[in-house]
Amino acid sequence: MYRLKYDCNAESYAQQAVNTCRKTELPGHALGGHKQNLFIFNNPRASQQQAVLFVGFPKKTSVVIEDEIFKAIATWWSQLARFGMRSNMMFHQSEFKRGARNVLNWAKMAWWSTQRVGCAARNCGSYYAVSCMYSPGGAFVNEHVYRVGAVCSDCHGGQCDGQALCRW
């Protein structure tokens, strides 16, 4: 699993997505090769600045992040703990048939080859739309989210950082 880098191109696709104020993810052909996570929360009183993207890059913004943004990221990441997955981390077609109890958003974030992320938020009147785009993304059927094994064992040339993530 790679340490994610913030990507302005991915952010531009996320911004395009939230600008539509859709409550559903964009079709795959509109994502520029990215995979999308979308979170809708009802808090129209939050400012645009408070609804700024947050993906764990403190140098990207010094704004105090609204609880709802943390909730979006935490909700996506918590899918694995809440809904579970096979212990071999193989992503099966059945994930798409689990309704709301799936790990699709988590898989896009945790996918072994995901290296870049960009996010955006927009006030859509009665709600905020928050979207993050991942590149190359994940959730590919019959592939592993990541291979189960020793930490950093698949990092190229032993390029492992202090948080057990591969450098690239």
PDB file of C-alpha atoms in Angstrom:
ATOM      1  CA  MET A   1       0.000   0.000   0.000  1.00  0.00           C
ATOM      2  CA  TYR A   2       1.425   3.363  -1.036  1.00  0.00           C
ATOM      3  CA  ARG A   3       1.563   6.600   0.864  1.00  0.00           C
ATOM      4  CA  LEU A   4      -0.920   8.806  -0.976  1.00  0.00           C
ATOM      5  CA  LYS A   5       0.166  12.020  -2.659  1.00  0.00           C
ATOM      6  CA  TYR A   6      -2.194  14.903  -3.176  1.00  0.00           C
ATOM      7  CA  ASP A   7      -2.970  15.428  -6.854  1.00  0.00           C
ATOM      8  CA  CYS A   8      -4.412  18.642  -8.309  1.00  0.00           C
ATOM      9  CA  ASN A   9      -5.660  16.815 -11.407  1.00  0.00           C
ATOM     10  CA  ALA A  10      -7.674  14.445  -9.211  1.00  0.00           C
ATOM     11  CA  GLU A  11      -8.923  17.477  -7.287  1.00  0.00           C
ATOM     12  CA  SER A  12     -10.145  19.093 -10.514  1.00  0.00           C
ATOM     13  CA  TYR A  13     -12.208  15.982 -11.294  1.00  0.00           C
ATOM     14  CA  ALA A  14     -13.567  15.987  -7.737  1.00  0.00           C
ATOM     15  CA  GLN A  15     -14.474  19.660  -8.132  1.00  0.00           C
ATOM     16  CA  GLN A  16     -16.266  18.931 -11.405  1.00  0.00           C
ATOM     17  CA  ALA A  17     -18.181  16.162  -9.647  1.00  0.00           C
ATOM     18  CA  VAL A  18     -19.382  18.269  -6.712  1.00  0.00           C
ATOM     19  CA  ASN A  19     -20.177  21.234  -8.973  1.00  0.00           C
ATOM     20  CA  THR A  20     -23.042  19.155 -10.392  1.00  0.00           C
ATOM     21  CA  CYS A  21     -24.539  18.744  -6.883  1.00  0.00           C
ATOM     22  CA  ARG A  22     -25.399  15.152  -7.808  1.00  0.00           C
ATOM     23  CA  LYS A  23     -26.183  12.856  -4.924  1.00  0.00           C
ATOM     24  CA  THR A  24     -24.766   9.884  -6.842  1.00  0.00           C
ATOM     25  CA  GLU A  25     -21.291   9.187  -8.174  1.00  0.00           C
ATOM     26  CA  LEU A  26     -20.500  10.231 -11.727  1.00  0.00           C
ATOM     27  CA  PRO A  27     -20.407   7.549 -14.439  1.00  0.00           C
ATOM     28  CA  GLY A  28     -16.991   5.964 -14.954  1.00  0.00           C
ATOM     29  CA  HIS A  29     -16.397   7.633 -18.328  1.00  0.00           C
ATOM     30  CA  ALA A  30     -16.569  11.078 -16.658  1.00  0.00           C
ATOM     31  CA  LEU A  31     -13.862  10.399 -14.069  1.00  0.00           C
ATOM     32  CA  GLY A  32     -10.694  10.699 -16.157  1.00  0.00           C
ATOM     33  CA  GLY A  33      -9.424   7.300 -15.048  1.00  0.00           C
ATOM     34  CA  HIS A  34     -10.026   8.022 -11.357  1.00  0.00           C
ATOM     35  CA  LYS A  35     -12.264   6.217  -8.893  1.00  0.00           C
ATOM     36  CA  GLN A  36     -14.713   8.378  -6.929  1.00  0.00           C
ATOM     37  CA  ASN A  37     -16.004   8.425  -3.371  1.00  0.00           C
ATOM     38  CA  LEU A  38     -18.952  10.719  -2.652  1.00  0.00           C
ATOM     39  CA  PHE A  39     -20.397  11.771   0.686  1.00  0.00           C
ATOM     40  CA  ILE A  40     -23.520  13.887   1.133  1.00  0.00           C
ATOM     41  CA  PHE A  41     -24.132  15.581   4.469  1.00  0.00           C
ATOM     42  CA  ASN A  42     -26.857  17.921   5.566  1.00  0.00           C
ATOM     43  CA  ASN A  43     -25.291  21.019   7.080  1.00  0.00           C
ATOM     44  CA  PRO A  44     -26.003  23.990   4.815  1.00  0.00           C
ATOM     45  CA  ARG A  45     -24.792  26.439   7.497  1.00  0.00           C
ATOM     46  CA  ALA A  46     -21.177  25.248   7.238  1.00  0.00           C
ATOM     47  CA  SER A  47     -19.017  27.624   5.224  1.00  0.00           C
ATOM     48  CA  GLN A  48     -17.349  26.668   1.950  1.00  0.00           C
ATOM     49  CA  GLN A  49     -14.013  27.121   3.700  1.00  0.00           C
ATOM     50  CA  GLN A  50     -15.061  24.681   6.430  1.00  0.00           C
ATOM     51  CA  ALA A  51     -16.140  22.163   3.815  1.00  0.00           C
ATOM     52  CA  VAL A  52     -12.668  22.174   2.334  1.00  0.00           C
ATOM     53  CA  LEU A  53     -11.152  18.842   1.416  1.00  0.00           C
ATOM     54  CA  PHE A  54      -9.327  16.800   3.993  1.00  0.00           C
ATOM     55  CA  VAL A  55      -7.332  13.698   3.223  1.00  0.00           C
ATOM     56  CA  GLY A  56      -4.657  13.774   5.896  1.00  0.00           C
ATOM     57  CA  PHE A  57      -2.355  16.357   4.343  1.00  0.00           C
ATOM     58  CA  PRO A  58      -2.014  19.068   7.008  1.00  0.00           C
ATOM     59  CA  LYS A  59       0.216  21.216   4.788  1.00  0.00           C
ATOM     60  CA  LYS A  60      -2.538  21.403   2.171  1.00  0.00           C
ATOM     61  CA  THR A  61      -4.781  23.531   4.374  1.00  0.00           C
ATOM     62  CA  SER A  62      -4.582  25.298   7.710  1.00  0.00           C
ATOM     63  CA  VAL A  63      -8.371  25.637   7.981  1.00  0.00           C
ATOM     64  CA  VAL A  64     -10.051  23.970  10.944  1.00  0.00           C
ATOM     65  CA  ILE A  65     -11.899  21.110   9.293  1.00  0.00           C
ATOM     66  CA  GLU A  66     -15.623  20.707   9.904  1.00  0.00           C
ATOM     67  CA  ASP A  67     -16.640  17.528  11.725  1.00  0.00           C
ATOM     68  CA  GLU A  68     -18.707  16.450   8.742  1.00  0.00           C
ATOM     69  CA  ILE A  69     -15.615  16.259   6.524  1.00  0.00           C
ATOM     70  CA  PHE A  70     -13.881  14.036   9.044  1.00  0.00           C
ATOM     71  CA  LYS A  71     -17.079  12.026   9.101  1.00  0.00           C
ATOM     72  CA  ALA A  72     -16.950  11.503   5.335  1.00  0.00           C
ATOM     73  CA  ILE A  73     -13.370  10.224   5.387  1.00  0.00           C
ATOM     74  CA  ALA A  74     -13.944   8.209   8.573  1.00  0.00           C
ATOM     75  CA  THR A  75     -17.166   6.722   7.206  1.00  0.00           C
ATOM     76  CA  TRP A  76     -15.428   5.521   4.051  1.00  0.00           C
ATOM     77  CA  TRP A  77     -12.452   4.134   5.967  1.00  0.00           C
ATOM     78  CA  SER A  78     -14.603   2.439   8.627  1.00  0.00           C
ATOM     79  CA  GLN A  79     -16.466   0.278   6.104  1.00  0.00           C
ATOM     80  CA  LEU A  80     -13.976  -2.555   6.554  1.00  0.00           C
ATOM     81  CA  ALA A  81     -14.429  -2.661  10.339  1.00  0.00           C
ATOM     82  CA  ARG A  82     -18.210  -2.288  10.094  1.00  0.00           C
ATOM     83  CA  PHE A  83     -18.985  -4.682   7.240  1.00  0.00           C
ATOM     84  CA  GLY A  84     -15.948  -6.942   6.916  1.00  0.00           C
ATOM     85  CA  MET A  85     -14.284  -8.651   3.993  1.00  0.00           C
ATOM     86  CA  ARG A  86     -12.708 -12.014   3.253  1.00  0.00           C
ATOM     87  CA  SER A  87      -9.443 -12.461   5.127  1.00  0.00           C
ATOM     88  CA  ASN A  88      -7.445 -12.912   1.904  1.00  0.00           C
ATOM     89  CA  MET A  89      -8.531  -9.379   0.831  1.00  0.00           C
ATOM     90  CA  MET A  90      -9.825 -10.654  -2.528  1.00  0.00           C
ATOM     91  CA  PHE A  91     -12.392  -8.240  -3.961  1.00  0.00           C
ATOM     92  CA  HIS A  92     -15.318 -10.253  -5.308  1.00  0.00           C
ATOM     93  CA  GLN A  93     -18.310  -9.330  -7.468  1.00  0.00           C
ATOM     94  CA  SER A  94     -20.484  -9.974  -4.421  1.00  0.00           C
ATOM     95  CA  GLU A  95     -19.308  -6.632  -2.954  1.00  0.00           C
ATOM     96  CA  PHE A  96     -21.589  -4.888  -5.430  1.00  0.00           C
ATOM     97  CA  LYS A  97     -24.559  -6.927  -4.186  1.00  0.00           C
ATOM     98  CA  ARG A  98     -24.252  -6.089  -0.476  1.00  0.00           C
ATOM     99  CA  GLY A  99     -26.338  -2.926  -0.707  1.00  0.00           C
ATOM    100  CA  ALA A 100     -25.346  -0.303   1.841  1.00  0.00           C
ATOM    101  CA  ARG A 101     -23.255  -2.844   3.766  1.00  0.00           C
ATOM    102  CA  ASN A 102     -20.335  -2.909   1.323  1.00  0.00           C
ATOM    103  CA  VAL A 103     -16.686  -1.855   1.415  1.00  0.00           C
ATOM    104  CA  LEU A 104     -16.562  -0.145  -1.993  1.00  0.00           C
ATOM    105  CA  ASN A 105     -15.451   3.272  -0.712  1.00  0.00           C
ATOM    106  CA  TRP A 106     -12.858   1.763   1.618  1.00  0.00           C
ATOM    107  CA  ALA A 107     -11.449  -0.349  -1.222  1.00  0.00           C
ATOM    108  CA  LYS A 108     -10.858   2.718  -3.398  1.00  0.00           C
ATOM    109  CA  MET A 109      -8.862   4.310  -0.578  1.00  0.00           C
ATOM    110  CA  ALA A 110      -6.938   1.202   0.491  1.00  0.00           C
ATOM    111  CA  TRP A 111      -6.274  -0.391  -2.915  1.00  0.00           C
ATOM    112  CA  TRP A 112      -2.649  -1.499  -3.106  1.00  0.00           C
ATOM    113  CA  SER A 113      -1.829   0.541  -6.217  1.00  0.00           C
ATOM    114  CA  THR A 114      -3.649   3.773  -5.316  1.00  0.00           C
ATOM    115  CA  GLN A 115      -1.053   6.543  -5.237  1.00  0.00           C
ATOM    116  CA  ARG A 116      -2.875   9.840  -5.736  1.00  0.00           C
ATOM    117  CA  VAL A 117      -5.903  11.536  -4.243  1.00  0.00           C
ATOM    118  CA  GLY A 118      -7.716  14.831  -4.704  1.00  0.00           C
ATOM    119  CA  CYS A 119     -10.882  16.058  -3.021  1.00  0.00           C
ATOM    120  CA  ALA A 120     -13.400  18.882  -3.220  1.00  0.00           C
ATOM    121  CA  ALA A 121     -16.542  20.045  -1.439  1.00  0.00           C
ATOM    122  CA  ARG A 122     -19.480  22.219  -2.437  1.00  0.00           C
ATOM    123  CA  ASN A 123     -22.457  23.780  -0.713  1.00  0.00           C
ATOM    124  CA  CYS A 124     -25.476  22.566  -2.677  1.00  0.00           C
ATOM    125  CA  GLY A 125     -28.048  24.560  -0.733  1.00  0.00           C
ATOM    126  CA  SER A 126     -29.625  22.079   1.646  1.00  0.00           C
ATOM    127  CA  TYR A 127     -26.561  19.818   1.801  1.00  0.00           C
ATOM    128  CA  TYR A 128     -22.822  19.625   1.148  1.00  0.00           C
ATOM    129  CA  ALA A 129     -21.332  17.252  -1.402  1.00  0.00           C
ATOM    130  CA  VAL A 130     -17.815  15.972  -0.665  1.00  0.00           C
ATOM    131  CA  SER A 131     -15.961  13.953  -3.294  1.00  0.00           C
ATOM    132  CA  CYS A 132     -12.518  12.388  -3.396  1.00  0.00           C
ATOM    133  CA  MET A 133     -10.941  10.953  -6.537  1.00  0.00           C
ATOM    134  CA  TYR A 134      -8.338   8.206  -6.325  1.00  0.00           C
ATOM    135  CA  SER A 135      -5.808   7.227  -8.948  1.00  0.00           C
ATOM    136  CA  PRO A 136      -5.608   4.632 -10.199  1.00  0.00           C
ATOM    137  CA  GLY A 137      -8.267   3.656  -7.684  1.00  0.00           C
ATOM    138  CA  GLY A 138      -9.442   0.192  -6.891  1.00  0.00           C
ATOM    139  CA  ALA A 139     -12.440  -2.065  -6.512  1.00  0.00           C
ATOM    140  CA  PHE A 140     -11.428  -4.363  -9.368  1.00  0.00           C
ATOM    141  CA  VAL A 141     -13.309  -7.656  -9.270  1.00  0.00           C
ATOM    142  CA  ASN A 142     -11.257 -10.795  -8.575  1.00  0.00           C
ATOM    143  CA  GLU A 143      -8.186  -8.812  -7.559  1.00  0.00           C
ATOM    144  CA  HIS A 144      -6.708  -8.291  -4.108  1.00  0.00           C
ATOM    145  CA  VAL A 145      -7.252  -5.000  -2.317  1.00  0.00           C
ATOM    146  CA  TYR A 146      -3.736  -5.733  -1.092  1.00  0.00           C
ATOM    147  CA  ARG A 147      -1.781  -8.925  -0.617  1.00  0.00           C
ATOM    148  CA  VAL A 148      -1.838 -10.186   2.936  1.00  0.00           C
ATOM    149  CA  GLY A 149       1.721 -10.496   4.222  1.00  0.00           C
ATOM    150  CA  ALA A 150       4.530  -8.805   6.084  1.00  0.00           C
ATOM    151  CA  VAL A 151       4.362  -5.007   6.218  1.00  0.00           C
ATOM    152  CA  CYS A 152       6.134  -3.390   3.239  1.00  0.00           C
ATOM    153  CA  SER A 153       7.071  -6.777   1.764  1.00  0.00           C
ATOM    154  CA  ASP A 154       5.866  -5.657  -1.689  1.00  0.00           C
ATOM    155  CA  CYS A 155       7.518  -2.224  -1.672  1.00  0.00           C
ATOM    156  CA  HIS A 156       9.863  -1.794  -4.639  1.00  0.00           C
ATOM    157  CA  GLY A 157      13.479  -1.862  -3.508  1.00  0.00           C
ATOM    158  CA  GLY A 158      12.501  -1.874   0.157  1.00  0.00           C
ATOM    159  CA  GLN A 159      11.195   1.687  -0.062  1.00  0.00           C
ATOM    160  CA  CYS A 160       9.173   1.627   3.169  1.00  0.00           C
ATOM    161  CA  ASP A 161       8.458   4.706   5.268  1.00  0.00           C
ATOM    162  CA  GLY A 162       8.110   5.020   9.041  1.00  0.00           C
ATOM    163  CA  GLN A 163       4.353   4.418   8.879  1.00  0.00           C
ATOM    164  CA  ALA A 164       4.690   1.092   7.056  1.00  0.00           C
ATOM    165  CA  LEU A 165       3.635   2.508   3.678  1.00  0.00           C
ATOM    166  CA  CYS A 166       5.513   2.123   0.414  1.00  0.00           C
ATOM    167  CA  ARG A 167       7.287   5.159  -1.017  1.00  0.00           C
ATOM    168  CA  TRP A 168       7.146   5.691  -4.746  1.00  0.00           C
TER     169      TRP A 168
END
